[in-house]
């Protein structure tokens, strides 16, 4: 996928080998890592919010992305990264529905094709709300474990990065409980298996994976891409409560604590791409989209030198090509949608916002 | 529909300019449902094409019509009527019938409009979208010969399904000799459309599992009606059979 500026900015996604499927769904269980052999790599349609159950692969028999400027910029930066320097943080920000998550998917796809190890968290907001089973962590009494979310993530990580799991070896010995332990030098796949089978220690397994990957990416055997969607969840507030109904701060969740350590730029050999998201965020006003507003002071300081990339609404060419794509696939079935009048109306109603356009076209 | 019965006489007072003066058609019978506009008020013309026609192309009648509009009173356009190209009066009527307690926002979101800005992960909250997706899945699963026969336009499916559900003949209770007899009667067009929509909505509201959402159920019923199967079509046939059974009572009708 060589991405140059073209008049029609849509590129068809190429097939990857069956072992390199990515899980890019926002809702992990329903994600698009369908295990079919001739499955096109699982990118989603231009909509971000509802693609989990509305699988574009089912509707169109293919999955396509539109190549846009912010993604192109990021890819240019990624191609010219110097892996000896500390990892650079890129933050995709923009108003709601402009395509931040899909740009992230584009980057992930590119890096996967280039054989990087992709550490993708589909939505960090899912880790700070609606957790049924919250247990006190065995490793550190102050923190809390989330076995369900951790095991889901481990499963997806395994399908995405099978190749690397046997290559990377742990550098320390980890003792899970009285009977089980992982020796030093055993492949990372064992840690992941351990986490998936013993759900109680899944969170600790995730922590170990993150720590090992961060440590070993500096050695240069593989390149690490950390992609987090909804990174403002790491520094906001949670809706989870302890048994005595007192609120939990995000630091007290083991998953969030480990994730914060990865997102710090004290390692080299890769890149960190983050996306802000208001839609799943807690206690943030609906109209907030700037990094300062969504991350808060703490988050902004923690992320502090980062490269912000603005993702904006469609420009006229992009809008036109999006409509062309819909018309080609006969997604727009209404007779009047083909006419100039209809197109002008869609432009006006959606204000060139990609998400809004998608929802409008869904019912036409 | 009940036979025109004698309604109580209602006194109407307060005649102001332009409002209707009481028009008594039969002695002792008054309009129960009336509009506040008098007969001289004309309906608003929302169609953009009408106004875009250049002056040279107009015929004599249209020119006269335009001049007349400048002097006559015109009713206010209702809030839900737009000059959008995508508007469909049948869909609007159906949405209004589905509305409960004046919650037009909810009814519209269930039927057509997206619910932008609400839940992050949500299944198609609209009937038309669900219809389209189901048909697309079928389309892709079918072999090439069948693909041409599968209809993917949700609007055509909707219209055709409702047309299939319209009864041809209806039953009306007529009082004769102290008993009410169900007499078969031809129905007006609007009554038939109303009955089709009403049956569809009642069916979807009542006969479903409590966790099934309205758009899902509605899309399923519409697809079945499109193929002339399903419970609503069955109800229409039951109505026809009852009318056929009561054929002998047809003489009780006097209009």
Coordinates of C-alpha atoms in Angstrom, one line a residue, chain B residues 122-236:
Chain B
X122 CA -25.0 0.0 19.1
X123 CA -26.7 -2.3 16.7
X124 CA -28.7 -0.7 13.9
X125 CA -31.3 1.2 15.7
X126 CA -33.4 1.8 12.6
X127 CA -35.8 -0.5 10.7
X128 CA -34.7 0.7 7.3
X129 CA -31.1 0.1 8.0
X130 CA -31.8 -3.3 9.5
X131 CA -33.8 -4.2 6.3
X132 CA -31.0 -3.0 4.1
X133 CA -28.3 -5.0 5.9
X134 CA -30.4 -8.2 6.0
X135 CA -31.0 -7.9 2.3
X136 CA -27.3 -7.3 1.6
X137 CA -26.3 -10.4 3.5
X138 CA -28.8 -12.4 1.5
X139 CA -27.5 -10.8 -1.7
X140 CA -24.0 -11.8 -1.0
X141 CA -24.9 -15.3 0.1
X142 CA -27.0 -16.0 -3.0
X143 CA -25.7 -17.3 -6.3
X144 CA -25.5 -15.0 -9.3
X145 CA -28.8 -15.8 -10.9
X146 CA -30.8 -15.0 -7.7
X147 CA -28.9 -11.7 -7.1
X148 CA -31.0 -9.9 -9.6
X149 CA -34.2 -10.9 -7.9
X150 CA -33.2 -9.8 -4.4
X151 CA -34.6 -6.3 -3.6
X152 CA -32.2 -4.2 -1.6
X153 CA -34.0 -0.9 -1.5
X154 CA -35.6 -0.6 2.0
X155 CA -38.2 1.9 0.7
X156 CA -39.5 -0.3 -2.0
X157 CA -39.7 -3.2 0.5
X158 CA -41.6 -1.0 2.9
X159 CA -44.1 0.2 0.4
X160 CA -44.7 -3.2 -1.2
X161 CA -45.0 -4.9 2.2
X162 CA -47.7 -2.4 3.3
X163 CA -49.5 -2.7 0.0
X164 CA -49.6 -6.4 0.4
X165 CA -51.1 -6.1 3.9
X166 CA -53.9 -3.8 2.9
X167 CA -57.3 -5.6 3.1
X168 CA -59.7 -5.2 0.1
X169 CA -62.9 -5.4 2.1
X170 CA -63.7 -4.6 5.7
X171 CA -66.3 -5.3 8.3
X172 CA -68.5 -2.7 9.9
X173 CA -70.8 -3.3 12.9
X174 CA -74.3 -2.2 11.9
X175 CA -77.2 -1.9 14.4
X176 CA -80.3 -3.6 13.1
X177 CA -83.1 -4.9 15.2
X178 CA -81.3 -4.5 18.5
X179 CA -78.2 -6.5 17.4
X180 CA -74.9 -5.5 15.9
X181 CA -74.1 -7.4 12.8
X182 CA -70.7 -7.4 11.1
X183 CA -71.4 -6.3 7.6
X184 CA -68.8 -6.6 4.8
X185 CA -68.2 -3.2 3.3
X186 CA -65.7 -1.7 0.7
X187 CA -63.1 0.4 2.4
X188 CA -61.7 3.7 1.3
X189 CA -58.0 3.9 0.3
X190 CA -57.0 5.8 3.3
X191 CA -58.8 3.4 5.6
X192 CA -57.0 0.4 4.0
X193 CA -53.6 2.1 4.4
X194 CA -54.4 2.9 8.0
X195 CA -55.4 -0.7 8.8
X196 CA -52.3 -2.1 7.2
X197 CA -50.0 0.1 9.3
X198 CA -52.1 -0.4 12.4
X199 CA -51.9 -4.2 12.1
X200 CA -48.2 -4.1 11.4
X201 CA -47.5 -2.0 14.5
X202 CA -49.7 -3.9 16.9
X203 CA -48.2 -7.2 15.7
X204 CA -44.7 -5.9 16.3
X205 CA -45.5 -4.5 19.7
X206 CA -47.3 -7.4 21.2
X207 CA -46.3 -10.7 19.7
X208 CA -42.6 -10.7 20.4
X209 CA -40.1 -11.8 23.1
X210 CA -39.6 -9.0 25.6
X211 CA -35.9 -8.6 24.8
X212 CA -36.4 -8.2 21.0
X213 CA -36.2 -4.6 19.9
X214 CA -38.7 -2.9 17.7
X215 CA -36.6 -2.2 14.6
X216 CA -35.5 -5.9 14.5
X217 CA -39.0 -7.2 14.8
X218 CA -40.4 -4.6 12.4
X219 CA -37.8 -5.4 9.8
X220 CA -38.5 -9.1 10.1
X221 CA -42.3 -8.6 9.7
X222 CA -41.8 -6.2 6.8
X223 CA -39.7 -8.8 5.0
X224 CA -42.2 -11.5 5.6
X225 CA -45.1 -9.3 4.4
X226 CA -43.0 -8.4 1.3
X227 CA -43.0 -12.1 0.4
X228 CA -46.7 -12.4 1.3
X229 CA -46.2 -14.5 4.3
X230 CA -46.3 -13.9 8.0
X231 CA -48.8 -12.9 10.7
X232 CA -50.0 -9.6 9.2
X233 CA -50.9 -11.2 5.9
X234 CA -52.6 -13.9 7.8
X235 CA -54.7 -11.3 9.6
X236 CA -55.7 -9.7 6.3

